[in-house]
Short mmCIF file of C-alpha atoms in Angstrom, two decimals:
data_model
loop_
_atom_site.label_atom_id
_atom_site.label_comp_id
_atom_site.label_asym_id
_atom_site.label_seq_id
_atom_site.Cartn_x
_atom_site.Cartn_y
_atom_site.Cartn_z
CA MET N 11 88.64 146.29 88.28
CA ARG N 12 91.60 144.79 86.45
CA TRP N 13 90.08 142.46 83.86
CA SER N 14 93.51 141.24 82.75
CA MET N 15 93.88 139.31 86.05
CA ILE N 16 90.48 137.67 85.56
CA VAL N 17 91.40 136.72 81.98
CA ILE N 18 94.71 135.16 83.10
CA PHE N 19 92.88 133.24 85.84
CA LEU N 20 90.28 131.89 83.39
CA ALA N 21 92.98 131.05 80.82
CA ILE N 22 94.90 128.96 83.38
CA ILE N 23 91.77 127.14 84.54
CA ILE N 24 90.27 126.49 81.09
CA GLY N 25 93.63 125.59 79.54
CA GLY N 26 94.59 123.32 82.43
CA PHE N 27 91.29 121.46 82.53
CA THR N 28 91.23 121.09 78.74
CA PHE N 29 94.72 119.61 78.76
CA MET N 30 93.80 117.24 81.59
CA ALA N 31 90.61 116.12 79.85
CA PHE N 32 92.50 115.10 76.70
CA SER N 33 95.45 113.43 78.44
CA VAL N 34 94.09 111.84 81.61
CA ASP N 35 92.97 108.64 79.85
CA SER N 36 96.44 107.91 78.49
CA VAL N 37 98.00 108.69 81.87
CA ILE N 38 95.67 106.32 83.73
CA SER N 39 95.96 103.55 81.15
CA ASN N 40 99.76 103.54 81.48
CA ILE N 41 99.73 103.11 85.26
CA THR N 42 100.62 99.59 86.35
CA LEU N 43 98.27 98.18 88.97
CA GLY N 44 99.53 96.00 91.81
CA LEU N 45 98.26 92.49 92.44
CA ASP N 46 95.79 93.73 95.07
CA LEU N 47 94.08 95.77 92.35
CA GLN N 48 94.31 93.54 89.27
CA GLY N 49 94.68 90.16 90.97
CA GLY N 50 97.80 88.08 91.21
CA PHE N 51 100.03 85.95 93.33
CA GLU N 52 102.53 86.62 96.12
CA ILE N 53 104.87 84.11 97.74
CA LEU N 54 107.67 84.38 100.30
CA TYR N 55 110.51 81.84 100.00
CA LYS N 56 113.17 80.87 102.48
CA VAL N 57 116.45 80.01 100.78
CA VAL N 58 117.70 76.61 102.00
CA PRO N 59 121.19 75.26 101.16
CA VAL N 60 121.27 72.11 99.03
CA ASN N 61 124.05 70.55 101.09
CA GLU N 62 126.01 71.03 104.32
CA GLU N 63 128.92 72.78 102.61
CA GLN N 64 126.74 75.48 101.04
CA GLN N 65 126.10 78.69 102.98
CA VAL N 66 123.46 81.31 102.28
CA THR N 67 125.41 84.45 101.40
CA GLN N 68 124.44 87.65 99.64
CA SER N 69 126.08 86.34 96.48
CA LEU N 70 124.00 83.13 96.66
CA LEU N 71 120.84 85.18 97.26
CA HIS N 72 121.66 87.28 94.21
CA ASP N 73 122.18 84.17 92.05
CA THR N 74 118.86 82.75 93.27
CA TYR N 75 117.14 86.09 92.62
CA THR N 76 118.54 86.15 89.07
CA ALA N 77 117.38 82.58 88.35
CA LEU N 78 113.89 83.35 89.69
CA TYR N 79 113.70 86.55 87.64
CA ARG N 80 114.56 84.67 84.45
CA ARG N 81 111.78 82.18 85.21
CA VAL N 82 109.29 84.96 85.83
CA ASP N 83 110.38 86.52 82.55
CA ALA N 84 109.82 83.18 80.83
CA MET N 85 106.27 83.14 82.24
CA GLY N 86 105.59 86.41 80.40
CA VAL N 87 104.63 88.32 83.54
CA SER N 88 104.85 92.10 83.09
CA GLU N 89 106.22 94.29 85.88
CA PRO N 90 107.17 91.47 88.28
CA ASP N 91 108.39 92.47 91.72
CA LEU N 92 111.10 90.33 93.31
CA ARG N 93 112.85 91.41 96.50
CA VAL N 94 115.51 89.95 98.77
CA GLU N 95 114.36 90.32 102.36
CA GLY N 96 116.59 89.79 105.36
CA GLU N 97 119.38 87.27 105.22
CA ASP N 98 117.69 84.29 103.59
CA ARG N 99 114.33 85.24 102.07
CA ILE N 100 113.04 86.26 98.66
CA ARG N 101 109.56 87.66 98.07
CA VAL N 102 107.95 87.28 94.64
CA ARG N 103 104.90 89.33 93.64
CA LEU N 104 103.35 88.58 90.27
CA ALA N 105 100.43 90.77 89.25
CA GLY N 106 98.08 89.38 86.63
CA VAL N 107 98.90 85.71 87.33
CA HIS N 108 95.61 83.83 87.49
CA ASP N 109 96.94 80.29 88.11
CA PRO N 110 98.86 80.41 91.43
CA GLU N 111 99.50 76.66 91.54
CA GLU N 112 101.10 76.68 88.10
CA ALA N 113 103.24 79.69 89.04
CA ARG N 114 104.26 78.09 92.35
CA ARG N 115 105.33 74.87 90.64
CA PHE N 116 107.22 76.72 87.90
CA LEU N 117 109.12 78.91 90.34
CA SER N 118 110.15 76.35 92.94
CA THR N 119 111.31 73.61 90.56
CA GLU N 120 115.08 73.31 90.95
CA ALA N 121 115.44 72.40 87.23
CA ARG N 122 118.67 70.46 87.72
CA LEU N 123 119.14 68.56 84.48
CA SER N 124 121.37 65.49 84.66
CA PHE N 125 122.35 62.72 82.26
CA ARG N 126 122.94 59.35 83.96
CA ASN N 127 123.43 55.75 83.01
CA THR N 128 121.00 53.01 83.93
CA GLU N 129 122.88 52.51 87.22
CA ASP N 130 122.08 56.13 88.13
CA GLU N 131 125.73 57.17 87.82
CA PHE N 132 126.17 60.83 86.92
CA LEU N 133 127.59 61.44 83.45
CA PHE N 134 127.17 65.19 82.97
CA GLY N 135 124.74 67.93 83.94
CA GLY N 136 122.84 70.91 82.63
CA GLU N 137 125.84 73.19 83.14
CA HIS N 138 127.17 71.87 79.83
CA LEU N 139 124.18 73.27 77.91
CA LYS N 140 124.65 76.38 75.80
CA GLU N 141 122.89 79.31 77.41
CA GLY N 142 119.43 79.81 75.90
CA SER N 143 119.83 76.89 73.48
CA ALA N 144 116.90 74.75 74.68
CA ARG N 145 113.90 74.98 72.37
CA ALA N 146 110.66 73.08 71.93
CA VAL N 147 110.03 71.73 68.42
CA PHE N 148 108.26 68.82 66.67
CA ASP N 149 110.17 65.82 65.36
CA GLU N 150 109.52 64.05 62.07
CA TYR N 151 106.60 62.16 63.65
CA ASN N 152 105.02 65.43 64.82
CA ARG N 153 105.85 64.67 68.46
CA PRO N 154 106.96 67.49 70.76
CA ILE N 155 110.63 67.33 71.75
CA VAL N 156 113.18 69.66 73.34
CA MET N 157 116.37 70.28 71.38
CA LEU N 158 119.56 70.97 73.33
CA GLU N 159 122.97 72.29 72.33
CA PHE N 160 126.15 71.57 74.29
CA LYS N 161 129.13 73.78 75.04
CA ASP N 162 131.76 71.00 75.13
CA PRO N 163 131.52 68.77 72.01
CA ASP N 164 134.55 66.68 73.04
CA LEU N 165 132.97 65.69 76.36
CA ILE N 166 129.64 64.78 74.74
CA ARG N 167 131.42 62.85 71.99
CA GLN N 168 133.44 60.90 74.56
CA ILE N 169 130.41 59.99 76.69
CA THR N 170 128.13 59.04 73.80
CA SER N 171 130.94 56.93 72.30
CA GLU N 172 131.25 55.07 75.57
CA TYR N 173 127.48 54.50 75.77
CA LEU N 174 126.85 53.86 72.06
CA HIS N 175 123.82 51.51 71.67
CA ASP N 176 123.19 51.83 75.38
CA ILE N 177 120.67 53.96 77.31
CA ILE N 178 121.35 57.37 78.81
CA VAL N 179 118.65 58.51 81.23
CA ILE N 180 117.76 62.21 81.34
CA TRP N 181 116.59 63.39 84.75
CA LEU N 182 115.21 66.63 86.09
CA ASP N 183 115.87 67.20 89.80
CA PHE N 184 117.31 63.75 90.45
CA ASP N 185 117.28 62.82 94.15
CA GLU N 186 120.34 60.74 95.06
CA GLU N 187 118.59 59.16 98.03
CA THR N 188 115.26 58.14 96.57
CA ASP N 189 115.35 58.11 92.76
CA SER N 190 116.27 55.01 90.80
CA PHE N 191 115.96 54.31 87.08
CA ARG N 192 115.16 50.64 87.59
CA GLU N 193 112.28 51.49 89.89
CA GLU N 194 110.97 54.35 87.81
CA MET N 195 111.04 52.41 84.53
CA LEU N 196 108.41 50.04 85.95
CA LYS N 197 106.00 52.90 86.59
CA GLU N 198 103.41 54.09 84.11
CA ASP N 199 104.52 57.70 84.57
CA PRO N 200 108.23 57.62 85.50
CA LYS N 201 109.94 60.62 87.03
CA PHE N 202 112.81 60.78 84.52
CA LEU N 203 112.24 62.82 81.38
CA SER N 204 113.34 60.24 78.87
CA ALA N 205 115.66 57.26 78.46
CA PRO N 206 116.76 57.22 74.82
CA GLU N 207 119.17 54.73 73.29
CA VAL N 208 122.37 56.32 71.98
CA LYS N 209 122.18 55.33 68.31
CA SER N 210 125.06 57.49 67.16
CA VAL N 211 127.90 59.49 68.59
CA LEU N 212 126.75 63.00 69.50
CA SER N 213 128.83 66.14 69.80
CA THR N 214 126.79 69.34 69.77
CA GLU N 215 123.07 68.52 69.88
CA ALA N 216 120.66 66.17 71.61
CA SER N 217 116.91 65.93 72.10
CA ILE N 218 114.59 65.07 74.97
CA THR N 219 111.45 63.14 74.04
CA GLY N 220 108.45 61.72 75.89
CA PHE N 221 106.29 64.82 76.31
CA GLN N 222 102.52 64.58 76.42
CA SER N 223 102.03 68.01 74.83
CA TYR N 224 103.94 70.81 73.14
CA GLU N 225 103.23 73.06 76.15
CA GLU N 226 104.99 70.58 78.43
CA ALA N 227 108.05 70.59 76.16
CA GLU N 228 107.96 74.38 75.93
CA GLU N 229 107.84 74.69 79.74
CA LEU N 230 110.90 72.48 80.16
CA ALA N 231 112.77 74.46 77.50
CA SER N 232 111.93 77.67 79.37
CA LEU N 233 113.12 76.19 82.68
CA LEU N 234 116.40 75.02 81.18
CA ASN N 235 117.02 78.38 79.52
CA ALA N 236 116.22 80.19 82.80
CA GLY N 237 118.79 78.03 84.56
CA ALA N 238 118.72 75.78 87.59
CA LEU N 239 118.17 77.16 91.04
CA PRO N 240 121.40 77.06 93.08
CA VAL N 241 119.39 76.36 96.26
CA GLN N 242 116.19 74.81 97.52
CA LEU N 243 113.23 77.08 98.18
CA GLU N 244 111.02 76.59 101.21
CA GLU N 245 107.65 78.27 100.87
CA LEU N 246 106.85 80.32 104.00
CA THR N 247 103.72 82.24 103.02
CA ALA N 248 101.62 82.60 99.90
CA ARG N 249 98.51 84.51 99.00
CA SER N 250 96.57 85.13 95.86
CA VAL N 251 94.05 87.79 94.91
CA SER N 252 91.44 86.95 92.31
CA PRO N 253 91.00 89.39 89.41
CA THR N 254 87.36 89.89 90.42
CA LEU N 255 88.29 90.81 93.98
CA GLY N 256 91.02 93.16 92.79
CA GLU N 257 88.67 94.85 90.31
CA ARG N 258 86.02 95.25 93.02
CA ALA N 259 88.59 96.74 95.41
CA LEU N 260 89.65 99.24 92.75
CA ASP N 261 86.04 100.20 91.95
CA LEU N 262 85.17 100.72 95.62
CA THR N 263 88.36 102.71 96.22
CA VAL N 264 87.75 104.99 93.24
CA ARG N 265 84.09 105.47 94.23
CA ALA N 266 85.05 106.27 97.83
CA GLY N 267 87.69 108.72 96.60
CA MET N 268 85.20 110.51 94.32
CA ILE N 269 82.59 110.80 97.09
CA GLY N 270 85.17 112.00 99.61
CA GLY N 271 86.63 114.50 97.15
CA ALA N 272 83.18 115.87 96.31
CA LEU N 273 82.32 116.33 100.01
CA ILE N 274 85.64 118.08 100.66
CA ALA N 275 85.12 120.41 97.69
CA LEU N 276 81.54 121.18 98.83
CA TYR N 277 82.70 121.95 102.36
CA MET N 278 85.51 124.23 101.13
CA LEU N 279 83.13 126.03 98.78
CA LEU N 280 80.44 126.62 101.43
CA TYR N 281 82.74 127.60 104.28
CA TYR N 282 85.51 129.53 102.53
CA ARG N 283 83.61 130.71 99.40
CA LEU N 284 86.10 132.11 96.85
CA PRO N 285 89.30 130.66 98.45
CA GLY N 286 87.41 127.38 98.81
CA LEU N 287 86.62 127.37 95.08
CA VAL N 288 90.29 127.96 94.28
CA ALA N 289 91.32 125.17 96.68
CA ALA N 290 88.87 122.75 95.05
CA LEU N 291 90.22 123.57 91.59
CA ALA N 292 93.78 123.08 92.86
CA LEU N 293 92.82 119.61 94.13
CA PHE N 294 91.99 118.51 90.57
CA PHE N 295 95.45 119.64 89.44
CA TYR N 296 96.97 117.85 92.43
CA VAL N 297 95.35 114.49 91.60
CA TYR N 298 96.31 114.82 87.94
CA PHE N 299 99.93 115.73 88.68
CA ILE N 300 100.36 112.86 91.13
CA LEU N 301 99.10 110.38 88.52
CA VAL N 302 101.55 111.84 85.98
CA VAL N 303 104.48 111.60 88.40
CA PHE N 304 103.48 108.07 89.41
CA ASN N 305 103.33 107.09 85.75
CA TRP N 306 106.67 108.76 85.11
CA MET N 307 108.24 106.80 88.00
CA ASN N 308 106.91 103.59 86.39
CA ALA N 309 105.71 102.61 89.87
CA VAL N 310 103.11 99.98 90.70
CA LEU N 311 99.90 101.40 92.16
CA THR N 312 98.53 99.40 95.10
CA LEU N 313 95.80 99.90 97.68
CA PRO N 314 98.30 101.30 100.23
CA GLY N 315 99.48 103.67 97.50
CA ILE N 316 95.92 104.90 96.95
CA ALA N 317 95.57 105.35 100.72
CA ALA N 318 98.69 107.53 100.67
CA LEU N 319 97.26 109.51 97.73
CA VAL N 320 94.06 110.17 99.71
CA LEU N 321 96.14 111.15 102.75
CA GLY N 322 98.04 113.56 100.50
CA ILE N 323 94.71 115.12 99.49
CA GLY N 324 94.03 115.64 103.18
CA MET N 325 97.39 117.34 103.60
CA ALA N 326 96.68 119.59 100.61
CA VAL N 327 93.26 120.51 101.99
CA ASP N 328 94.82 121.15 105.40
CA ALA N 329 97.33 123.56 103.85
CA ASN N 330 94.51 125.45 102.11
CA ILE N 331 92.48 125.63 105.33
CA ILE N 332 95.44 127.05 107.26
CA THR N 333 96.02 129.69 104.59
CA ASN N 334 92.34 130.60 104.29
CA GLU N 335 91.91 130.90 108.07
CA ARG N 336 94.92 133.23 108.27
CA ILE N 337 93.47 135.36 105.48
CA LYS N 338 90.11 135.52 107.27
CA GLU N 339 91.85 136.61 110.49
CA GLU N 340 93.60 139.41 108.60
CA ILE N 341 90.32 140.51 107.00
CA ARG N 342 88.61 140.57 110.42
CA SER N 343 91.42 142.80 111.70
CA GLY N 344 90.36 145.43 109.17
CA LYS N 345 93.07 145.15 106.55
CA THR N 346 92.40 145.44 102.81
CA MET N 347 91.90 142.32 100.70
CA MET N 348 95.37 142.52 99.14
CA SER N 349 97.04 143.13 102.51
CA SER N 350 95.04 140.32 104.10
CA PHE N 351 95.98 137.93 101.30
CA ARG N 352 99.69 138.74 101.53
CA ALA N 353 99.83 138.66 105.33
CA GLY N 354 97.71 135.50 105.60
CA SER N 355 99.80 133.66 103.02
CA LYS N 356 103.04 134.64 104.72
CA ARG N 357 101.89 133.71 108.24
CA SER N 358 100.55 130.31 107.17
CA LEU N 359 103.64 129.22 105.23
CA ARG N 360 105.75 128.23 108.26
CA THR N 361 102.93 126.21 109.83
CA ILE N 362 102.29 124.36 106.55
CA MET N 363 105.99 123.60 106.05
CA ASP N 364 106.39 122.32 109.63
CA ALA N 365 103.43 119.95 109.27
CA ASN N 366 104.56 118.59 105.91
CA ILE N 367 108.24 118.22 106.82
CA THR N 368 107.42 116.21 109.95
CA THR N 369 105.15 113.95 107.88
CA ILE N 370 107.90 113.47 105.29
CA ILE N 371 110.32 112.49 108.07
CA ALA N 372 107.81 109.92 109.39
CA ALA N 373 107.29 108.58 105.85
CA GLY N 374 111.07 108.31 105.40
CA VAL N 375 111.33 106.21 108.56
CA LEU N 376 108.51 103.95 107.33
CA PHE N 377 110.26 103.55 103.98
CA TYR N 378 113.58 102.63 105.59
CA PHE N 379 112.26 100.06 108.06
CA GLY N 380 109.06 98.85 106.35
CA ASP N 381 108.44 95.91 104.07
CA PHE N 382 107.23 96.17 100.48
CA ALA N 383 103.68 97.32 101.25
CA ILE N 384 104.82 99.87 103.82
CA GLN N 385 107.55 101.17 101.50
CA GLY N 386 105.01 101.66 98.72
CA PHE N 387 102.75 103.57 101.07
CA ALA N 388 105.64 105.70 102.35
CA LEU N 389 106.94 106.51 98.85
CA MET N 390 103.48 107.49 97.64
CA LEU N 391 102.99 109.62 100.75
CA ILE N 392 106.25 111.52 100.18
CA VAL N 393 105.38 112.16 96.54
CA SER N 394 101.87 113.25 97.56
CA ILE N 395 103.15 115.71 100.15
CA VAL N 396 105.67 117.30 97.80
CA LEU N 397 103.02 117.73 95.10
CA SER N 398 100.47 119.01 97.62
CA LEU N 399 102.97 121.72 98.55
CA VAL N 400 103.33 122.64 94.89
CA THR N 401 99.59 122.80 94.23
CA ALA N 402 98.38 124.08 97.63
CA VAL N 403 101.13 126.56 98.42
CA LEU N 404 102.13 127.70 94.94
CA GLY N 405 99.13 126.84 92.75
CA SER N 406 96.34 127.97 95.05
CA ARG N 407 98.13 131.18 95.97
CA LEU N 408 98.83 131.98 92.34
CA LEU N 409 95.17 131.56 91.39
CA LEU N 410 93.79 133.32 94.47
CA GLY N 411 96.39 136.08 94.06
CA LEU N 412 95.13 136.76 90.52
CA LEU N 413 91.55 137.10 91.76
CA VAL N 414 92.55 139.39 94.63
CA ALA N 415 94.77 141.47 92.34
CA SER N 416 91.82 141.99 89.98
CA ARG N 417 90.20 144.21 92.70
CA ALA N 418 86.86 142.61 91.82
CA PHE N 419 86.40 141.46 95.41
CA ASP N 420 87.56 144.54 97.31
CA ASN N 421 85.18 145.41 100.14
CA LYS N 422 83.38 142.09 99.63
CA PRO N 423 84.49 140.03 102.68
CA ARG N 424 81.57 137.62 102.35
CA TRP N 425 83.31 136.18 99.26
CA PHE N 426 86.02 135.07 101.73
CA GLY N 427 83.57 133.74 104.34
CA VAL N 428 83.75 136.80 106.61
CA LYS N 429 80.72 138.83 107.67
CA GLU N 430 80.96 142.62 107.76
CA SER N 431 79.98 142.57 111.45
CA GLU N 432 83.09 140.51 112.26
CA ILE N 433 85.50 143.14 110.89
CA SER N 434 87.19 145.36 113.46
CA GLU N 435 87.69 149.07 112.89
CA LEU N 436 91.31 150.07 112.45
#
């Protein structure tokens, strides 16, 4: 018996499992969970032109996408997922958002800032603000206000000189058909933001007052810095997943995966004996490697992604079963262990490759034509299949080859699930 092969086998197993035990926590903690696992909010918008002259083009969709992304960034959402779908739709998926109504209102507000006189005549708009200049602060009376800076001092100086000691009304999303300063000023909670008197000529800075809280002022500052939407957004569908439901789904999925994996390992061990043990060990490496690759891709793990991972485990087990059955057939034909291992591995390779390549082609089609959820499933499936080939074809054969090469199992067919009575005489 060649003990060196046994030592190498044990070194790979012990070293590999030790490394996984010390690093798996950091790998798992760095994986970003989708909204179906940690809770969140998803909404599908249809982009609607603001007037008859405007047309929804790819450039307009990109501008709308950019404005929405800046708003999501202002909300402090990590790993947001925004996608343009079709010719006039944008899907927004925000994991970890626990107030869908607040997110919906923040996203769909057009945020068109306009300065008008008391007759509702347009003086100038938010396009004259310096990019990123809006900020929420407290004035000398400890009231929340929003400070603004302008790009064109001459224009602001000219307008404020004309309206010195008069009122300039500041509106957000003014509607030409329905909004009126004279009607709104009679209401307890008017729609306009504020209507300050111009007490001095301005050139570079102005402030918006009238906020009930600092958070309200801070939200407006964030909206103005994110920029106005160039279009109107019509909400088509929306769904939210509570954090509790997402956590429960993750717990059940992990528990089901552990039970399924344990049953598969037990079956492989009882039916295939030594090759089954090697296949079960390779499955641990497979799951670890796929988590590492998924983390490296900075991808978002969702329930469809976990389903693809489990399907990949099935493909890996299938590859091991094909190989082990071929080896058993060679042993039954009367060949030696080493000859049976080599011949069985060679004969099974083509079958395994055919099965995996056809599945990769199907996953590629799903990725090309599918929506976000289908694409995530397809991508995870492709990654799973490639890694299952690495662990099942290369890893399992390396480990089993070491054990066979040790000669410790020569003339012991029961270790491979074959009875002596089943072996033919050469």
